[in-house]
Coordinates of C-alpha atoms in Angstrom, one line a residue:
Chain A
M1 CA -153.0 99.9 -92.2
D2 CA -154.9 102.2 -92.9
G3 CA -152.9 102.1 -94.9
A4 CA -150.1 101.6 -93.6
A5 CA -149.4 98.4 -92.0
L6 CA -145.9 97.9 -92.4
A7 CA -146.0 102.1 -91.7
V8 CA -145.3 101.0 -87.5
T9 CA -142.2 100.4 -89.1
C10 CA -141.8 102.6 -92.0
A11 CA -140.7 105.6 -90.5
A12 CA -139.2 103.4 -87.4
A13 CA -136.0 104.9 -90.4
A14 CA -135.1 107.0 -88.7
A15 CA -133.4 109.1 -85.5
D16 CA -137.1 107.7 -82.7
A17 CA -135.8 104.8 -81.9
G18 CA -135.5 106.3 -78.6
A19 CA -138.5 108.1 -78.5
G20 CA -142.5 107.8 -77.7
G21 CA -143.9 105.4 -75.0
R22 CA -144.5 101.7 -75.0
A23 CA -147.9 101.3 -73.4
H24 CA -148.8 104.5 -72.8
P25 CA -150.0 104.9 -69.4
H26 CA -152.3 108.1 -69.5
H27 CA -154.6 106.0 -72.4
Q28 CA -158.1 106.5 -70.7
P29 CA -161.1 104.0 -71.1
V30 CA -163.8 104.9 -73.2
P31 CA -166.6 104.5 -70.7
G32 CA -169.0 102.4 -72.3
R33 CA -167.6 100.6 -74.4
Q34 CA -166.2 97.1 -74.1
Q35 CA -162.2 97.1 -73.8
Q36 CA -160.6 93.9 -75.2
S37 CA -159.9 91.9 -72.2
R38 CA -156.0 91.0 -71.7
D39 CA -157.1 87.7 -70.6
S40 CA -158.6 87.2 -73.6
P41 CA -156.9 85.2 -76.4
P42 CA -154.4 86.3 -78.9
A43 CA -156.5 86.9 -82.4
V44 CA -154.5 85.4 -85.4
P45 CA -152.6 87.3 -87.1
G46 CA -154.0 87.4 -90.7
T47 CA -158.1 87.3 -89.5
C48 CA -159.5 90.6 -89.7
T49 CA -162.8 88.6 -88.2
Q50 CA -161.3 87.2 -85.1
L51 CA -161.1 90.8 -84.2
S52 CA -163.9 92.5 -84.7
G53 CA -165.7 91.5 -80.7
H54 CA -164.0 94.5 -79.1
L55 CA -165.9 96.7 -81.2
Q56 CA -169.1 96.7 -81.0
G57 CA -169.7 98.6 -78.2
G58 CA -171.7 102.0 -77.6
G59 CA -172.2 103.5 -75.1
P60 CA -170.9 107.3 -74.7
I61 CA -167.6 108.4 -75.0
P62 CA -166.2 111.5 -74.7
A63 CA -166.4 114.6 -77.0
E64 CA -162.7 115.2 -76.2
Q65 CA -160.2 115.5 -79.1
H66 CA -158.0 114.0 -76.5
L67 CA -155.6 111.7 -78.8
H68 CA -155.1 108.2 -77.1
I69 CA -152.3 106.6 -77.9
P70 CA -151.3 103.6 -78.6
R71 CA -150.6 100.9 -76.0
L72 CA -149.4 97.6 -75.8
L73 CA -153.3 94.9 -74.4
R74 CA -150.8 92.3 -75.0
T75 CA -148.1 90.2 -75.1
G76 CA -148.3 86.8 -76.4
H77 CA -145.3 84.4 -77.3
R78 CA -147.4 81.8 -80.0
Q79 CA -144.8 79.5 -82.2
E80 CA -144.5 81.5 -84.8
G81 CA -142.9 84.4 -82.7
D82 CA -143.6 87.0 -80.6
M83 CA -146.9 89.2 -81.1
K84 CA -147.7 91.9 -79.9
I85 CA -151.5 93.5 -80.3
W86 CA -151.8 97.1 -79.9
S87 CA -155.0 99.3 -80.0
S88 CA -156.1 103.3 -79.9
E89 CA -159.5 105.3 -80.2
H90 CA -159.1 108.5 -82.1
V91 CA -161.6 110.9 -82.6
F92 CA -161.4 112.7 -85.8
S93 CA -163.8 116.3 -85.6
H94 CA -165.3 115.7 -88.5
P95 CA -168.7 113.2 -90.1
W96 CA -168.3 110.3 -91.1
D97 CA -168.9 111.1 -95.2
T98 CA -166.1 113.5 -94.7
V99 CA -163.9 111.7 -92.6
I100 CA -164.3 109.2 -95.1
K101 CA -163.8 110.5 -98.0
A102 CA -160.1 111.8 -97.5
A103 CA -159.5 107.8 -96.0
M104 CA -160.3 106.7 -99.2
R105 CA -157.9 109.2 -100.5
K106 CA -154.5 109.3 -97.9
Y107 CA -152.7 108.9 -100.5
P108 CA -149.9 110.7 -101.0
N109 CA -149.8 112.7 -97.6
P110 CA -146.4 114.8 -96.1
M111 CA -147.4 111.9 -93.2
N112 CA -146.3 109.4 -94.5
P113 CA -144.1 109.7 -97.2
C114 CA -142.5 106.5 -97.6
V115 CA -146.2 105.6 -98.7
V116 CA -144.5 105.0 -102.4
G117 CA -147.4 103.6 -105.1
V118 CA -151.5 103.0 -104.4
D119 CA -152.8 100.2 -106.3
V120 CA -156.4 99.1 -106.7
M121 CA -156.4 95.5 -106.9
D122 CA -160.0 94.6 -107.3
R123 CA -162.4 96.9 -106.4
S124 CA -166.3 96.1 -106.3
L125 CA -170.6 96.1 -104.0
D126 CA -171.4 92.9 -102.9
S127 CA -174.3 91.9 -102.4
Q128 CA -176.0 94.5 -99.6
G129 CA -174.1 97.6 -101.9
R130 CA -171.1 97.2 -100.0
L131 CA -167.6 98.5 -101.6
H132 CA -165.1 96.2 -101.8
S133 CA -161.4 97.1 -102.3
Y134 CA -157.6 95.8 -102.9
R135 CA -155.2 97.7 -103.0
L136 CA -151.8 97.2 -103.1
L137 CA -148.6 99.7 -101.0
S138 CA -145.7 100.2 -102.9
T139 CA -143.6 101.5 -99.1
E140 CA -140.8 103.1 -99.8
W141 CA -138.5 102.5 -95.8
R142 CA -135.4 104.0 -94.5
L143 CA -134.1 101.5 -92.5
P144 CA -131.3 102.2 -89.9
S145 CA -127.5 101.4 -91.6
L146 CA -127.8 98.1 -89.1
V147 CA -131.2 96.5 -90.2
R148 CA -130.7 97.3 -93.7
A149 CA -127.5 95.8 -93.8
I150 CA -128.3 92.7 -92.5
L151 CA -131.6 92.0 -95.2
G152 CA -130.0 93.4 -97.5
T153 CA -128.6 96.5 -99.3
G154 CA -131.4 95.7 -101.9
R155 CA -134.9 95.2 -100.1
T156 CA -136.3 98.9 -99.0
L157 CA -139.0 98.1 -101.1
T158 CA -141.7 96.5 -99.4
Y159 CA -145.9 95.8 -100.0
I160 CA -148.3 95.8 -98.3
K161 CA -151.4 94.3 -99.7
E162 CA -155.5 95.5 -97.7
H163 CA -159.4 95.2 -98.3
S164 CA -161.5 98.2 -96.9
V165 CA -165.1 97.9 -96.4
V166 CA -167.6 100.9 -96.8
D167 CA -171.1 100.7 -95.8
P168 CA -172.9 103.7 -97.2
V169 CA -176.0 102.8 -95.0
E170 CA -174.4 101.6 -92.3
K171 CA -172.2 104.1 -91.6
K172 CA -169.4 102.0 -91.3
M173 CA -165.2 102.0 -93.0
V174 CA -163.0 98.7 -91.3
L175 CA -160.1 98.6 -93.6
C176 CA -157.6 95.3 -93.0
S177 CA -153.3 95.9 -94.2
K178 CA -151.1 93.1 -93.9
N179 CA -147.7 93.2 -95.1
I180 CA -146.6 91.3 -97.8
S181 CA -143.2 91.4 -98.2
L182 CA -140.3 90.5 -95.7
T183 CA -143.3 88.4 -94.3
N184 CA -140.2 86.3 -92.9
L185 CA -138.6 88.4 -90.4
V186 CA -142.3 90.4 -89.1
S187 CA -145.5 90.2 -89.7
V188 CA -148.3 93.4 -89.5
D189 CA -152.2 92.9 -88.7
E190 CA -153.7 96.0 -88.4
R191 CA -157.8 97.2 -88.5
L192 CA -159.6 100.0 -88.5
V193 CA -163.1 100.8 -88.5
Y194 CA -164.1 104.5 -88.6
T195 CA -168.1 104.6 -86.9
P196 CA -170.1 107.4 -86.7
H197 CA -169.2 109.3 -82.4
P198 CA -172.3 107.5 -81.6
G199 CA -172.7 110.4 -78.8
N200 CA -172.2 112.9 -82.2
S201 CA -173.4 113.0 -85.6
E202 CA -170.7 115.5 -86.4
E203 CA -168.5 113.6 -84.8
T204 CA -165.8 110.5 -85.8
V205 CA -164.4 107.2 -84.1
L206 CA -161.7 105.3 -84.7
T207 CA -160.7 102.8 -83.8
Q208 CA -157.4 101.3 -84.3
E209 CA -155.2 97.9 -84.0
A210 CA -151.7 95.6 -84.8
I211 CA -150.7 92.9 -84.6
I212 CA -147.4 93.3 -85.0
T213 CA -145.6 89.7 -84.7
V214 CA -141.9 89.5 -85.4
K215 CA -139.9 85.6 -86.2
G216 CA -136.5 85.1 -85.1
I217 CA -135.0 85.3 -82.3
S218 CA -132.0 87.0 -83.3
L219 CA -133.7 90.5 -84.5
S220 CA -136.7 89.9 -82.2
S221 CA -136.1 92.5 -80.0
Y222 CA -134.6 95.1 -81.5
L223 CA -137.3 95.4 -83.7
E224 CA -140.2 94.9 -81.3
G225 CA -138.4 97.3 -79.5
L226 CA -138.1 99.7 -82.8
M227 CA -141.8 98.8 -82.8
A228 CA -142.9 100.1 -79.4
S229 CA -141.1 103.5 -79.3
T230 CA -142.6 104.2 -83.3
I231 CA -145.9 103.0 -82.7
S232 CA -147.5 106.3 -80.7
S233 CA -146.1 108.4 -83.3
N234 CA -147.1 106.1 -86.6
A235 CA -150.8 106.6 -85.7
R236 CA -150.5 109.9 -85.1
K237 CA -149.2 111.1 -88.2
G238 CA -152.2 108.9 -89.4
W239 CA -154.5 111.1 -88.0
D240 CA -153.0 113.6 -89.3
A241 CA -152.6 112.8 -92.6
I242 CA -156.7 112.1 -91.8
E243 CA -156.8 115.6 -91.0
W244 CA -154.4 117.0 -94.4
I245 CA -156.4 116.2 -96.5
I246 CA -159.9 117.1 -94.9
Q247 CA -157.5 120.4 -95.2
N248 CA -156.9 120.8 -98.2
S249 CA -158.7 119.0 -101.2
E250 CA -161.6 120.8 -99.9
S251 CA -161.3 123.2 -102.9
T252 CA -160.8 120.4 -105.1
V253 CA -163.1 117.3 -106.2
S254 CA -163.4 114.8 -104.1
Chain B
M1 CA -149.6 108.7 -106.2
N2 CA -147.4 106.9 -108.8
S3 CA -148.8 103.1 -109.5
V4 CA -146.5 100.1 -108.8
G5 CA -145.7 99.9 -112.4
E6 CA -144.4 103.0 -114.0
E7 CA -146.5 102.3 -116.7
C8 CA -149.3 102.3 -115.1
T9 CA -149.7 105.1 -113.3
D10 CA -151.2 107.4 -115.9
M11 CA -154.0 105.2 -116.5
K12 CA -154.2 104.6 -112.4
R13 CA -154.9 109.2 -112.0
E14 CA -157.1 108.8 -114.8
Y15 CA -159.3 106.2 -112.6
D16 CA -159.0 107.8 -109.4
Q17 CA -160.5 110.9 -110.4
C18 CA -163.1 109.7 -112.1
F19 CA -163.5 106.6 -109.2
N20 CA -163.6 109.3 -106.9
R21 CA -165.5 112.0 -108.2
W22 CA -168.3 109.1 -108.6
F23 CA -167.3 107.9 -104.8
V24 CA -168.1 111.3 -103.6
E25 CA -171.3 112.0 -105.9
K26 CA -172.9 108.3 -105.5
F27 CA -171.9 106.3 -103.8
L28 CA -171.7 108.1 -100.4
K29 CA -174.9 109.7 -100.7
G30 CA -176.5 106.2 -101.7
E31 CA -176.8 106.3 -105.6
C32 CA -175.0 103.1 -106.9
S33 CA -176.4 102.5 -110.1
G34 CA -174.0 102.9 -113.3
D35 CA -171.0 102.3 -113.2
P36 CA -169.2 105.0 -114.8
C37 CA -165.7 104.1 -113.9
N38 CA -165.6 100.5 -115.5
E39 CA -163.7 100.7 -118.9
L40 CA -160.6 103.0 -117.4
F41 CA -160.2 100.4 -114.3
Q42 CA -159.8 97.5 -117.0
R43 CA -157.3 99.4 -118.8
Y44 CA -155.5 100.3 -115.5
R45 CA -155.9 97.0 -113.0
H46 CA -155.0 94.5 -115.9
C47 CA -151.2 96.9 -116.3
V48 CA -151.1 97.1 -112.8
L49 CA -151.9 93.2 -112.6
K50 CA -149.7 92.8 -115.2
A51 CA -147.1 94.7 -113.5
I52 CA -147.0 92.7 -110.1
K53 CA -146.7 88.8 -111.9
D54 CA -143.8 90.8 -113.6
K55 CA -142.0 91.9 -110.6
E56 CA -143.7 88.5 -108.4
I57 CA -144.9 89.9 -106.0
P58 CA -147.3 87.7 -103.8
V59 CA -149.7 89.4 -103.7
E60 CA -152.6 86.3 -103.7
R61 CA -151.1 84.6 -100.3
I62 CA -152.5 87.1 -98.0
E63 CA -157.0 86.9 -97.9
F64 CA -158.4 89.1 -95.4
M65 CA -162.7 88.8 -94.0
G66 CA -163.7 86.6 -95.3
Q67 CA -162.9 86.9 -98.4
S68 CA -164.5 83.7 -100.2
K69 CA -166.6 82.9 -98.0
D70 CA -168.7 87.2 -98.3
K71 CA -167.9 87.6 -102.6
P72 CA -168.2 90.0 -103.5
E73 CA -170.5 89.5 -105.8
S74 CA -170.6 91.8 -109.3
S75 CA -167.2 93.2 -110.4
D76 CA -168.4 96.6 -110.1
G77 CA -165.4 99.0 -111.4
S78 CA -166.1 101.5 -110.4

């Protein structure tokens, strides 16, 4: 998630359970880019690599700055619970380097106040010169009282594990995240890929996917509704956060 | 930004500052030699891993992106 896998539900918080939209009708597919088929088999949560297939398209994409709203690609019913896959694409009007600098130091930012802690657990360069970072994000949920009552009042601090790989030669950053708290209830796997715009090196494309698996019967429809209604606004917050970091770090040592 | 372990926050900030500088001024420009932040990182990491253990956060349970088959080789802390 871009950090915030659980930010999908994190800011679900509050009041906006009724806002936002499920399967936004105005999403414009990017010409020349292979879109994930609605009939493709569901990816397995927790295995980022299995999601990489549709991200390799290379055709021109429009230079517009229209915000693509995440849309529901597929709802599956698996043994362990109901699964939804979300996908979106966003174009930043900044070069890749600038966006990556911001993405690496995205927190804190005013758009994601629920992320209260970020730690690097491990970090290393691989043989190809790519930088791997394993981070732990601490997030504080502001859940509606109903959910809080069910989960217990002491369980609002949750954790997300994140693995990012930055390839400075290929100019590609891949970031996967997954919640490690409350996994008995819900599992949110998110994958983000930042690459230079194939037609304009002054722009950066962010492709974003989330797989949400809700477990159990009693909570599932409620939580699904909550996520469906907030995933759009949360994705937008992530984009805004990157922009905010860029705007606010120009005068400081990045 | 804070650390999961309160006692680690100062170390984290010191390391982050070093890392961010290296990341922008060296790594993104293709200069990967040297590891100016490793000492800071090891000190901070020791603190964080202890905090994670003390709080019983199950970080080991989940692996990403073929972690086992494409294991990073060096322990470059920067």
